[in-house]
mmCIF file of C-alpha atoms in Angstrom:
data_model
loop_
_atom_site.group_PDB
_atom_site.id
_atom_site.type_symbol
_atom_site.label_atom_id
_atom_site.label_comp_id
_atom_site.label_asym_id
_atom_site.label_seq_id
_atom_site.Cartn_x
_atom_site.Cartn_y
_atom_site.Cartn_z
ATOM 1 C CA MET T 1270 104.779 125.911 96.092
ATOM 2 C CA GLN T 1271 107.055 123.658 94.094
ATOM 3 C CA GLY T 1272 109.813 121.707 95.736
ATOM 4 C CA THR T 1273 113.429 122.125 94.591
ATOM 5 C CA VAL T 1274 114.931 118.861 93.357
ATOM 6 C CA MET T 1275 118.235 118.247 95.141
ATOM 7 C CA ALA T 1276 120.540 115.285 95.565
ATOM 8 C CA ASN T 1277 119.057 114.390 98.958
ATOM 9 C CA SER T 1278 115.453 115.084 97.917
ATOM 10 C CA PHE T 1279 114.475 111.444 97.539
ATOM 11 C CA TYR T 1280 114.304 108.508 99.908
ATOM 12 C CA ASP T 1281 115.503 106.080 97.229
ATOM 13 C CA ASP T 1282 115.753 105.606 93.481
ATOM 14 C CA LEU T 1283 112.309 103.981 93.331
ATOM 15 C CA GLU T 1284 110.725 107.413 93.642
ATOM 16 C CA THR T 1285 112.232 108.751 90.416
ATOM 17 C CA ARG T 1286 112.092 105.695 88.121
ATOM 18 C CA SER T 1287 110.017 106.012 84.978
ATOM 19 C CA ALA T 1288 106.306 105.338 85.162
ATOM 20 C CA ASP T 1289 106.749 102.427 82.741
ATOM 21 C CA ALA T 1290 109.496 100.881 84.853
ATOM 22 C CA ARG T 1291 107.383 101.195 88.010
ATOM 23 C CA GLU T 1292 104.304 99.675 86.422
ATOM 24 C CA ALA T 1293 106.358 96.786 85.003
ATOM 25 C CA ALA T 1294 107.861 96.087 88.432
ATOM 26 C CA LEU T 1295 104.498 96.207 90.229
ATOM 27 C CA LEU T 1296 102.807 93.949 87.699
ATOM 28 C CA ALA T 1297 105.766 91.538 87.739
ATOM 29 C CA ALA T 1298 105.405 91.233 91.523
ATOM 30 C CA LEU T 1299 101.621 90.815 91.412
ATOM 31 C CA PRO T 1300 101.330 87.108 90.385
ATOM 32 C CA GLU T 1301 103.669 85.977 93.184
ATOM 33 C CA GLN T 1302 101.774 88.180 95.657
ATOM 34 C CA ILE T 1303 98.504 86.511 94.604
ATOM 35 C CA HIS T 1304 100.133 83.098 94.924
ATOM 36 C CA LEU T 1305 101.488 84.013 98.359
ATOM 37 C CA ALA T 1306 98.076 85.165 99.547
ATOM 38 C CA GLN T 1307 96.444 81.939 98.280
ATOM 39 C CA ARG T 1308 98.939 79.553 99.889
ATOM 40 C CA SER T 1309 99.738 81.372 103.113
ATOM 41 C CA THR T 1310 96.350 82.693 104.307
ATOM 42 C CA PRO T 1311 93.190 80.625 104.751
ATOM 43 C CA ALA T 1312 90.985 83.601 103.831
ATOM 44 C CA TYR T 1313 92.519 84.170 100.410
ATOM 45 C CA GLY T 1314 92.803 80.449 99.914
ATOM 46 C CA LEU T 1315 88.998 80.540 99.778
ATOM 47 C CA ILE T 1316 88.458 83.983 98.193
ATOM 48 C CA LEU T 1317 90.914 83.325 95.368
ATOM 49 C CA ALA T 1318 90.252 79.606 94.980
ATOM 50 C CA GLY T 1319 90.589 78.367 91.438
ATOM 51 C CA ILE T 1320 92.383 81.489 90.205
ATOM 52 C CA ASP T 1321 95.686 80.984 88.380
ATOM 53 C CA PRO T 1322 98.018 83.526 89.999
ATOM 54 C CA MET T 1323 100.178 83.728 86.879
ATOM 55 C CA SER T 1324 97.183 85.060 84.994
ATOM 56 C CA ILE T 1325 96.967 88.095 87.287
ATOM 57 C CA ALA T 1326 99.621 90.130 85.537
ATOM 58 C CA SER T 1327 97.681 93.209 84.434
ATOM 59 C CA ARG T 1328 95.446 95.809 86.015
ATOM 60 C CA GLU T 1329 92.510 94.414 84.039
ATOM 61 C CA ALA T 1330 93.067 90.943 85.495
ATOM 62 C CA LEU T 1331 93.438 92.411 88.983
ATOM 63 C CA ALA T 1332 90.170 94.318 88.570
ATOM 64 C CA ALA T 1333 88.366 91.038 87.948
ATOM 65 C CA LEU T 1334 89.285 89.671 91.381
ATOM 66 C CA PRO T 1335 86.888 89.957 94.354
ATOM 67 C CA VAL T 1336 87.094 92.971 96.659
ATOM 68 C CA THR T 1337 87.795 92.524 100.391
ATOM 69 C CA ARG T 1338 85.956 95.274 102.266
ATOM 70 C CA LYS T 1339 87.303 96.858 105.425
ATOM 71 C CA SER T 1340 83.697 97.213 106.539
ATOM 72 C CA ASN T 1341 83.388 93.412 106.646
ATOM 73 C CA LEU T 1342 86.560 92.723 108.624
ATOM 74 C CA THR T 1343 84.937 92.869 112.058
ATOM 75 C CA GLU T 1344 82.527 90.061 111.113
ATOM 76 C CA LEU T 1345 85.203 88.024 109.325
ATOM 77 C CA GLN T 1346 87.622 88.307 112.214
ATOM 78 C CA GLY T 1347 84.853 87.352 114.653
ATOM 79 C CA ARG T 1348 84.440 84.038 112.837
ATOM 80 C CA GLU T 1349 88.147 83.272 112.963
ATOM 81 C CA PRO T 1350 89.932 85.452 115.555
ATOM 82 C CA PRO T 1351 92.024 87.404 115.645
ATOM 83 C CA PHE T 1352 92.732 88.182 111.960
ATOM 84 C CA GLY T 1353 89.970 86.350 110.082
ATOM 85 C CA GLY T 1354 92.484 84.124 108.307
ATOM 86 C CA PHE T 1355 94.112 87.040 106.448
ATOM 87 C CA SER T 1356 97.471 87.047 108.227
ATOM 88 C CA ALA T 1357 100.314 84.888 106.903
ATOM 89 C CA VAL T 1358 102.016 85.034 110.320
ATOM 90 C CA PRO T 1359 100.551 83.430 113.475
ATOM 91 C CA PRO T 1360 99.984 85.795 116.441
ATOM 92 C CA GLY T 1361 103.009 84.513 118.333
ATOM 93 C CA GLY T 1362 105.285 85.257 115.376
ATOM 94 C CA LEU T 1363 104.357 88.931 115.254
ATOM 95 C CA ALA T 1364 106.040 91.933 116.867
ATOM 96 C CA ARG T 1365 102.746 93.591 117.985
ATOM 97 C CA ILE T 1366 99.037 93.141 117.679
ATOM 98 C CA PHE T 1367 96.744 96.169 117.601
ATOM 99 C CA ALA T 1368 93.011 96.741 117.704
ATOM 100 C CA SER T 1369 91.355 99.568 115.763
ATOM 101 C CA PRO T 1370 87.746 100.654 116.329
ATOM 102 C CA GLY T 1371 85.332 97.930 115.231
ATOM 103 C CA PRO T 1372 87.175 96.171 116.703
ATOM 104 C CA ILE T 1373 89.501 95.253 113.849
ATOM 105 C CA PHE T 1374 92.739 93.506 114.835
ATOM 106 C CA ASP T 1375 95.883 94.592 112.948
ATOM 107 C CA PRO T 1376 99.178 92.655 112.894
ATOM 108 C CA GLU T 1377 102.651 94.195 112.909
ATOM 109 C CA ALA T 1378 105.345 91.832 111.720
ATOM 110 C CA ARG T 1379 108.992 91.724 112.857
ATOM 111 C CA ARG T 1380 110.361 93.926 110.084
ATOM 112 C CA ALA T 1381 111.987 97.351 110.170
ATOM 113 C CA ASP T 1382 109.622 100.105 109.030
ATOM 114 C CA TYR T 1383 106.850 97.530 108.650
ATOM 115 C CA TRP T 1384 104.225 100.243 107.963
ATOM 116 C CA ARG T 1385 106.461 102.026 105.367
ATOM 117 C CA PHE T 1386 106.236 105.476 106.914
ATOM 118 C CA ALA T 1387 109.940 106.343 106.547
ATOM 119 C CA ARG T 1388 109.369 107.438 102.957
ATOM 120 C CA ALA T 1389 106.621 109.867 103.981
ATOM 121 C CA LEU T 1390 108.626 111.295 106.882
ATOM 122 C CA PHE T 1391 111.627 111.753 104.612
ATOM 123 C CA ALA T 1392 109.449 113.752 102.147
ATOM 124 C CA THR T 1393 108.373 115.832 105.147
ATOM 125 C CA GLY T 1394 112.011 116.744 105.758
ATOM 126 C CA LEU T 1395 113.130 114.500 108.639
ATOM 127 C CA ARG T 1396 116.775 113.439 108.465
ATOM 128 C CA THR T 1397 119.159 111.359 110.587
ATOM 129 C CA GLY T 1398 119.696 112.954 113.979
ATOM 130 C CA ASP T 1399 116.338 114.745 114.133
ATOM 131 C CA VAL T 1400 113.975 114.213 117.043
ATOM 132 C CA LEU T 1401 110.279 113.477 116.381
ATOM 133 C CA HIS T 1402 107.634 114.378 118.967
ATOM 134 C CA ASN T 1403 105.103 111.599 118.290
ATOM 135 C CA CYS T 1404 101.583 112.451 119.467
ATOM 136 C CA PHE T 1405 99.886 109.403 117.977
ATOM 137 C CA SER T 1406 98.488 106.786 120.361
ATOM 138 C CA TYR T 1407 100.798 104.014 121.529
ATOM 139 C CA HIS T 1408 98.138 101.727 122.861
ATOM 140 C CA PHE T 1409 95.504 99.642 121.072
ATOM 141 C CA THR T 1410 95.828 101.420 117.691
ATOM 142 C CA PRO T 1411 98.988 101.201 115.563
ATOM 143 C CA ALA T 1412 99.483 104.909 114.635
ATOM 144 C CA GLY T 1413 102.150 105.532 117.259
ATOM 145 C CA SER T 1414 104.142 102.507 116.126
ATOM 146 C CA MET T 1415 103.721 103.476 112.465
ATOM 147 C CA PHE T 1416 105.490 106.785 112.955
ATOM 148 C CA GLU T 1417 108.040 105.559 115.484
ATOM 149 C CA SER T 1418 109.228 102.718 113.240
ATOM 150 C CA GLY T 1419 109.394 105.085 110.266
ATOM 151 C CA ALA T 1420 111.424 107.649 112.201
ATOM 152 C CA HIS T 1421 113.798 104.958 113.516
ATOM 153 C CA ALA T 1422 114.373 103.767 109.926
ATOM 154 C CA LEU T 1423 115.588 107.308 109.128
ATOM 155 C CA GLY T 1424 117.910 107.348 112.149
ATOM 156 C CA CYS T 1425 115.744 109.755 114.130
ATOM 157 C CA ALA T 1426 115.027 109.714 117.846
ATOM 158 C CA VAL T 1427 111.403 109.664 119.012
ATOM 159 C CA PHE T 1428 109.715 111.153 122.052
ATOM 160 C CA PRO T 1429 106.685 108.833 122.561
ATOM 161 C CA ALA T 1430 104.246 111.538 123.662
ATOM 162 C CA GLY T 1431 101.013 109.787 122.813
ATOM 163 C CA THR T 1432 97.739 111.659 123.110
ATOM 164 C CA GLY T 1433 96.428 114.211 125.612
ATOM 165 C CA ASN T 1434 98.127 115.941 128.577
ATOM 166 C CA THR T 1435 98.672 119.145 126.583
ATOM 167 C CA GLU T 1436 100.563 120.985 129.320
ATOM 168 C CA LEU T 1437 103.004 118.081 129.626
ATOM 169 C CA GLN T 1438 103.366 118.014 125.835
ATOM 170 C CA VAL T 1439 104.391 121.676 125.904
ATOM 171 C CA GLN T 1440 106.914 121.047 128.725
ATOM 172 C CA ALA T 1441 108.451 118.086 126.895
ATOM 173 C CA ILE T 1442 108.830 119.957 123.588
ATOM 174 C CA ALA T 1443 110.410 122.936 125.335
ATOM 175 C CA ALA T 1444 112.901 120.655 127.104
ATOM 176 C CA VAL T 1445 113.734 118.063 124.391
ATOM 177 C CA ARG T 1446 113.661 120.563 121.461
ATOM 178 C CA PRO T 1447 112.345 118.189 118.747
ATOM 179 C CA ALA T 1448 112.468 119.266 115.095
ATOM 180 C CA ALA T 1449 109.179 117.675 114.115
ATOM 181 C CA TYR T 1450 105.686 116.795 115.301
ATOM 182 C CA ALA T 1451 103.572 113.810 114.258
ATOM 183 C CA GLY T 1452 99.918 113.606 115.160
ATOM 184 C CA THR T 1453 96.421 114.576 114.112
ATOM 185 C CA PRO T 1454 96.034 117.848 112.184
ATOM 186 C CA ASP T 1455 94.410 119.873 114.932
ATOM 187 C CA TYR T 1456 96.381 118.780 117.990
ATOM 188 C CA LEU T 1457 99.591 120.614 117.101
ATOM 189 C CA LYS T 1458 97.557 123.833 116.987
ATOM 190 C CA ILE T 1459 96.227 123.131 120.491
ATOM 191 C CA ILE T 1460 99.779 122.531 121.773
ATOM 192 C CA LEU T 1461 101.131 125.738 120.213
ATOM 193 C CA GLU T 1462 98.231 127.781 121.586
ATOM 194 C CA LYS T 1463 98.875 126.387 125.073
ATOM 195 C CA ALA T 1464 102.541 127.315 124.680
ATOM 196 C CA ASP T 1465 101.509 130.874 123.777
ATOM 197 C CA GLU T 1466 99.488 131.061 126.968
ATOM 198 C CA THR T 1467 102.364 129.895 129.146
ATOM 199 C CA GLY T 1468 105.201 131.610 127.296
ATOM 200 C CA ALA T 1469 106.969 128.311 126.549
ATOM 201 C CA ASP T 1470 109.531 128.299 123.739
ATOM 202 C CA LEU T 1471 108.593 125.707 121.092
ATOM 203 C CA SER T 1472 110.659 127.328 118.329
ATOM 204 C CA SER T 1473 112.592 124.081 117.693
ATOM 205 C CA LEU T 1474 109.545 122.732 115.878
ATOM 206 C CA ARG T 1475 109.925 123.387 112.178
ATOM 207 C CA LEU T 1476 108.219 120.356 110.630
ATOM 208 C CA GLY T 1477 105.006 118.425 111.103
ATOM 209 C CA HIS T 1478 103.410 115.341 109.627
ATOM 210 C CA VAL T 1479 99.680 114.886 110.168
ATOM 211 C CA THR T 1480 97.061 112.294 109.366
ATOM 212 C CA GLY T 1481 94.057 110.643 110.981
ATOM 213 C CA GLY T 1482 91.659 113.483 110.162
ATOM 214 C CA ALA T 1483 90.853 116.203 107.638
ATOM 215 C CA PHE T 1484 93.597 118.859 107.319
ATOM 216 C CA MET T 1485 91.343 121.886 107.133
ATOM 217 C CA PRO T 1486 92.399 125.102 105.287
ATOM 218 C CA ASP T 1487 92.204 127.308 108.371
ATOM 219 C CA VAL T 1488 94.526 124.975 110.275
ATOM 220 C CA LYS T 1489 96.953 124.902 107.347
ATOM 221 C CA ARG T 1490 97.027 128.726 107.376
ATOM 222 C CA PHE T 1491 97.662 128.768 111.103
ATOM 223 C CA TYR T 1492 100.809 126.673 110.645
ATOM 224 C CA GLN T 1493 101.948 128.596 107.584
ATOM 225 C CA ASN T 1494 101.632 131.893 109.487
ATOM 226 C CA ARG T 1495 103.957 130.492 112.162
ATOM 227 C CA GLY T 1496 106.554 129.351 109.634
ATOM 228 C CA LEU T 1497 105.851 125.642 110.168
ATOM 229 C CA GLU T 1498 106.088 123.183 107.252
ATOM 230 C CA VAL T 1499 103.315 120.651 107.941
ATOM 231 C CA PHE T 1500 102.612 117.798 105.534
ATOM 232 C CA GLN T 1501 99.932 115.187 105.415
ATOM 233 C CA SER T 1502 99.538 111.550 104.360
ATOM 234 C CA TYR T 1503 96.879 108.900 103.826
ATOM 235 C CA GLY T 1504 97.114 105.415 105.241
ATOM 236 C CA THR T 1505 95.115 102.836 107.205
ATOM 237 C CA ALA T 1506 95.759 100.557 110.154
ATOM 238 C CA ASP T 1507 95.410 97.583 107.797
ATOM 239 C CA LEU T 1508 97.576 98.753 104.882
ATOM 240 C CA GLY T 1509 100.083 101.155 106.426
ATOM 241 C CA MET T 1510 101.244 104.067 104.225
ATOM 242 C CA VAL T 1511 99.301 104.513 100.991
ATOM 243 C CA ALA T 1512 100.136 108.054 99.828
ATOM 244 C CA TYR T 1513 101.987 111.112 101.144
ATOM 245 C CA GLU T 1514 102.489 114.802 100.471
ATOM 246 C CA SER T 1515 105.748 116.325 99.264
ATOM 247 C CA ALA T 1516 107.102 119.880 99.166
ATOM 248 C CA ALA T 1517 105.235 120.428 95.881
ATOM 249 C CA ARG T 1518 101.940 120.247 97.840
ATOM 250 C CA GLU T 1519 100.058 119.026 94.751
ATOM 251 C CA GLY T 1520 98.188 115.905 95.776
ATOM 252 C CA LEU T 1521 99.414 112.816 97.634
ATOM 253 C CA ILE T 1522 102.052 110.644 95.967
ATOM 254 C CA LEU T 1523 101.470 106.880 96.099
ATOM 255 C CA ASP T 1524 103.829 104.685 98.113
ATOM 256 C CA GLU T 1525 106.102 102.489 96.011
ATOM 257 C CA HIS T 1526 104.774 99.183 97.402
ATOM 258 C CA VAL T 1527 101.056 99.483 96.762
ATOM 259 C CA ILE T 1528 98.824 99.021 93.727
ATOM 260 C CA VAL T 1529 95.964 101.483 93.990
ATOM 261 C CA GLU T 1530 92.671 101.404 92.133
ATOM 262 C CA ILE T 1531 89.802 103.930 92.314
ATOM 263 C CA VAL T 1532 86.502 102.109 91.897
ATOM 264 C CA ARG T 1533 82.840 102.980 91.759
ATOM 265 C CA PRO T 1534 81.469 102.829 95.325
ATOM 266 C CA GLY T 1535 79.650 99.592 96.060
ATOM 267 C CA THR T 1536 81.495 97.745 93.248
ATOM 268 C CA GLY T 1537 84.979 96.646 92.302
ATOM 269 C CA ASP T 1538 84.833 98.407 88.916
ATOM 270 C CA PRO T 1539 87.603 100.970 88.249
ATOM 271 C CA VAL T 1540 86.386 104.428 87.239
ATOM 272 C CA ALA T 1541 88.008 106.722 84.650
ATOM 273 C CA ASP T 1542 91.044 108.709 85.728
ATOM 274 C CA GLY T 1543 89.970 111.877 87.496
ATOM 275 C CA GLU T 1544 86.597 110.504 88.574
ATOM 276 C CA VAL T 1545 85.986 110.273 92.319
ATOM 277 C CA GLY T 1546 85.576 106.761 93.663
ATOM 278 C CA GLU T 1547 86.550 104.394 96.458
ATOM 279 C CA ILE T 1548 90.243 103.683 97.201
ATOM 280 C CA VAL T 1549 91.076 99.999 96.730
ATOM 281 C CA VAL T 1550 94.613 98.850 97.539
ATOM 282 C CA THR T 1551 96.658 95.714 96.919
ATOM 283 C CA VAL T 1552 99.686 95.924 99.199
ATOM 284 C CA LEU T 1553 102.958 94.055 98.473
ATOM 285 C CA ASN T 1554 103.218 92.829 102.058
ATOM 286 C CA ARG T 1555 104.246 89.191 102.585
ATOM 287 C CA ASP T 1556 103.011 89.098 106.194
ATOM 288 C CA TYR T 1557 99.535 90.569 105.690
ATOM 289 C CA PRO T 1558 98.928 90.251 101.921
ATOM 290 C CA LEU T 1559 95.685 92.180 101.460
ATOM 291 C CA VAL T 1560 94.396 91.958 97.874
ATOM 292 C CA ARG T 1561 91.949 94.542 96.508
ATOM 293 C CA PHE T 1562 91.274 95.906 99.969
ATOM 294 C CA ALA T 1563 88.428 98.413 99.803
ATOM 295 C CA THR T 1564 89.124 101.129 102.373
ATOM 296 C CA GLY T 1565 85.718 102.858 102.319
ATOM 297 C CA ASP T 1566 87.427 106.181 101.579
ATOM 298 C CA LEU T 1567 86.920 108.378 98.492
ATOM 299 C CA SER T 1568 89.589 109.944 96.313
ATOM 300 C CA ALA T 1569 90.556 110.420 92.654
ATOM 301 C CA PHE T 1570 93.722 110.086 90.555
ATOM 302 C CA MET T 1571 95.414 113.276 89.434
ATOM 303 C CA PRO T 1572 96.983 113.638 85.968
ATOM 304 C CA GLY T 1573 100.754 113.682 85.482
ATOM 305 C CA SER T 1574 103.413 113.498 88.172
ATOM 306 C CA SER T 1575 104.467 115.793 90.991
ATOM 307 C CA PRO T 1576 106.648 118.850 90.323
ATOM 308 C CA CYS T 1577 108.898 117.669 93.192
ATOM 309 C CA GLY T 1578 110.446 115.082 90.864
ATOM 310 C CA ARG T 1579 108.737 111.956 92.246
ATOM 311 C CA THR T 1580 107.186 110.100 89.338
ATOM 312 C CA ASN T 1581 104.547 107.921 91.000
ATOM 313 C CA ARG T 1582 100.858 108.552 90.525
ATOM 314 C CA ARG T 1583 99.024 110.951 92.795
ATOM 315 C CA ILE T 1584 95.620 111.022 94.421
ATOM 316 C CA ARG T 1585 93.711 114.082 95.570
ATOM 317 C CA GLY T 1586 93.692 113.025 99.189
ATOM 318 C CA TRP T 1587 90.735 112.034 101.341
ATOM 319 C CA LEU T 1588 87.469 113.190 99.793
ATOM 320 C CA GLY T 1589 84.916 111.580 102.107
ATOM 321 C CA ARG T 1590 83.446 108.145 102.814
ATOM 322 C CA ALA T 1591 82.264 105.688 100.192
ATOM 323 C CA ASP T 1592 79.865 103.935 102.595
ATOM 324 C CA GLN T 1593 76.615 105.518 101.457
ATOM 325 C CA THR T 1594 73.997 103.208 102.885
ATOM 326 C CA THR T 1595 70.717 104.914 103.790
ATOM 327 C CA LYS T 1596 67.202 103.901 104.792
ATOM 328 C CA VAL T 1597 64.169 104.629 102.609
ATOM 329 C CA LYS T 1598 60.731 103.798 104.002
ATOM 330 C CA GLY T 1599 62.398 101.632 106.631
ATOM 331 C CA MET T 1600 64.482 99.603 104.172
ATOM 332 C CA PHE T 1601 68.236 99.837 103.682
ATOM 333 C CA VAL T 1602 69.465 100.949 100.274
ATOM 334 C CA HIS T 1603 73.151 100.352 99.483
ATOM 335 C CA ALA T 1604 75.484 101.881 96.925
ATOM 336 C CA GLY T 1605 76.105 98.365 95.546
ATOM 337 C CA GLN T 1606 72.388 98.035 94.763
ATOM 338 C CA ILE T 1607 72.434 101.235 92.674
ATOM 339 C CA ALA T 1608 75.522 99.933 90.881
ATOM 340 C CA ASP T 1609 73.597 96.695 90.104
ATOM 341 C CA VAL T 1610 70.740 98.744 88.647
ATOM 342 C CA LEU T 1611 73.085 100.719 86.397
ATOM 343 C CA LYS T 1612 74.891 97.600 85.194
ATOM 344 C CA ARG T 1613 71.635 96.386 83.707
ATOM 345 C CA HIS T 1614 71.581 99.435 81.453
ATOM 346 C CA PRO T 1615 74.962 99.888 79.685
ATOM 347 C CA GLU T 1616 73.711 103.025 77.953
ATOM 348 C CA VAL T 1617 73.746 104.830 81.320
ATOM 349 C CA LEU T 1618 77.128 106.483 81.929
ATOM 350 C CA ARG T 1619 76.709 107.412 85.603
ATOM 351 C CA GLY T 1620 73.879 107.490 88.109
ATOM 352 C CA ARG T 1621 72.943 108.868 91.492
ATOM 353 C CA LEU T 1622 69.996 108.040 93.749
ATOM 354 C CA VAL T 1623 68.639 111.192 95.386
ATOM 355 C CA VAL T 1624 66.585 110.612 98.528
ATOM 356 C CA ASP T 1625 64.346 113.333 99.952
ATOM 357 C CA ARG T 1626 60.927 113.905 101.511
ATOM 358 C CA ALA T 1627 57.795 114.564 99.483
ATOM 359 C CA ASP T 1628 54.250 114.898 100.801
ATOM 360 C CA GLY T 1629 55.354 113.746 104.235
ATOM 361 C CA ALA T 1630 56.993 110.517 103.011
ATOM 362 C CA ASP T 1631 60.390 109.294 101.822
ATOM 363 C CA ALA T 1632 60.871 109.616 98.087
ATOM 364 C CA MET T 1633 63.761 108.643 95.821
ATOM 365 C CA VAL T 1634 64.743 109.608 92.299
ATOM 366 C CA LEU T 1635 67.443 107.939 90.224
ATOM 367 C CA LYS T 1636 69.285 110.515 88.139
ATOM 368 C CA ALA T 1637 70.954 108.798 85.193
ATOM 369 C CA GLU T 1638 73.417 110.259 82.688
ATOM 370 C CA ALA T 1639 72.754 108.987 79.173
ATOM 371 C CA ALA T 1640 73.714 110.365 75.771
ATOM 372 C CA ASP T 1641 70.761 108.690 74.089
ATOM 373 C CA THR T 1642 67.672 108.152 76.171
ATOM 374 C CA GLY T 1643 66.350 105.486 73.829
ATOM 375 C CA THR T 1644 62.855 104.186 73.918
ATOM 376 C CA GLY T 1645 61.555 103.620 77.390
ATOM 377 C CA LEU T 1646 64.913 103.972 79.178
ATOM 378 C CA ALA T 1647 63.364 105.807 82.125
ATOM 379 C CA GLU T 1648 60.656 103.181 82.494
ATOM 380 C CA SER T 1649 63.084 100.266 82.308
ATOM 381 C CA LEU T 1650 65.400 101.919 84.822
ATOM 382 C CA ALA T 1651 62.451 102.422 87.190
ATOM 383 C CA ALA T 1652 61.568 98.739 86.868
ATOM 384 C CA SER T 1653 65.161 97.725 87.622
ATOM 385 C CA LEU T 1654 65.271 100.075 90.589
ATOM 386 C CA THR T 1655 62.158 98.457 92.061
ATOM 387 C CA SER T 1656 63.439 94.962 91.303
ATOM 388 C CA VAL T 1657 66.750 95.491 93.071
ATOM 389 C CA THR T 1658 65.725 97.692 96.017
ATOM 390 C CA LYS T 1659 62.111 96.485 96.438
ATOM 391 C CA LEU T 1660 61.140 100.167 96.515
ATOM 392 C CA LYS T 1661 59.503 102.377 93.946
ATOM 393 C CA GLY T 1662 61.323 105.473 92.760
ATOM 394 C CA GLY T 1663 61.292 108.017 89.997
ATOM 395 C CA VAL T 1664 63.883 108.289 87.205
ATOM 396 C CA GLU T 1665 65.342 111.446 85.669
ATOM 397 C CA ILE T 1666 67.513 111.173 82.548
ATOM 398 C CA VAL T 1667 70.175 113.903 82.461
ATOM 399 C CA SER T 1668 72.912 114.882 79.966
ATOM 400 C CA PRO T 1669 76.426 113.378 80.304
ATOM 401 C CA GLY T 1670 78.562 115.395 82.681
ATOM 402 C CA THR T 1671 75.595 116.765 84.592
ATOM 403 C CA LEU T 1672 76.145 114.896 87.859
ATOM 404 C CA PRO T 1673 78.881 116.183 90.231
ATOM 405 C CA ASN T 1674 82.192 114.347 90.271
ATOM 406 C CA ASP T 1675 82.182 113.684 94.018
ATOM 407 C CA GLY T 1676 81.881 109.910 94.229
ATOM 408 C CA LYS T 1677 78.344 109.968 95.567
ATOM 409 C CA VAL T 1678 76.087 107.179 94.438
ATOM 410 C CA ILE T 1679 73.407 107.920 97.059
ATOM 411 C CA GLU T 1680 72.634 111.499 98.052
ATOM 412 C CA ASP T 1681 70.350 111.878 101.080
ATOM 413 C CA LEU T 1682 68.806 115.355 101.201
ATOM 414 C CA ARG T 1683 66.485 114.693 104.124
ATOM 415 C CA LYS T 1684 66.918 116.950 107.137
ATOM 416 C CA TYR T 1685 67.358 115.129 110.397
ATOM 417 C CA GLU T 1686 66.675 116.717 113.745
ATOM 418 C CA GLY T 1687 68.767 115.639 116.684
#
């Protein structure tokens, strides 16, 4: 379905500016953001030491900077609690402090719509005077605050429902008559099914915005069959909003205040447009200025812009996890190690380590795409594989385009019994 472009279709003019104007504005803001991170956070003072911020004015220059991995935040924050030296605001100067699983501590500064969810909720269809039934958690994790602050920025009222207590959720919706639901993709279905059992009237609900889990096709059909318009978004507790769905329902449109890269898992190297890789985000946030923050999630850029009229780039949504560490013969093998092997052989276009069982033992084969195998390429790749992983493995040279475009660098085919 394609959305109809109307006068009130867009949150602001940023959404419809030309791609060139947007890119120029983002890159113009980037050097100051790098400078801010260096001078206002101890962590980036060290990570970006010696880097001239004025030289970081292109995507190529940005791609040369170190990656900060979400998977490392627990350890980094443990060394310097609570934020590992990444926050530009001391704890007492914040509005709220949250803890996500890990634990990873997340700051919320004293700014309206700090997490930038108003834009996504506007695209969902919320307008001033609507009521949002917010089923995201209000304690420990920031999701409840993310949606409440976004709804308030639109002039909407919020019922802070939180999670669980399904019968009470049904009673509250029937009494308050909200226009929209926010929560995980499956929970609205549970609420509606409970209402069907009890005969409660939840017909006021016409919109939904979901995130925090995969939005499965059967659940989408359930909502469509009931006449509900339910949209999804992608964000994290560290970054806030990253990308959101519009009425066009063709991918997720990037937020206007993030610079997104898609990189090969285990590296900081951007992949070609359309190739699946890890989402890396630089957010233009003065309070928590994360630079090249690797989320651990997979996605890919889509060509062109959305039929809804928004001109920013789009991603395909969440396509899985980039953390592909496995154990072979008792030793950990990481995606970054496979990337190191491939970097030693520029003639290899893409590679994938396939791990399986053979003759009662772990076995691994590196499948490598190469246009010209050259003399001894398989043998030299095998030697590099052993050098980097300290494990022996086979090598199979395959034609370019043979390997699936799914972001996998390590594919574990072994069957595990629980």
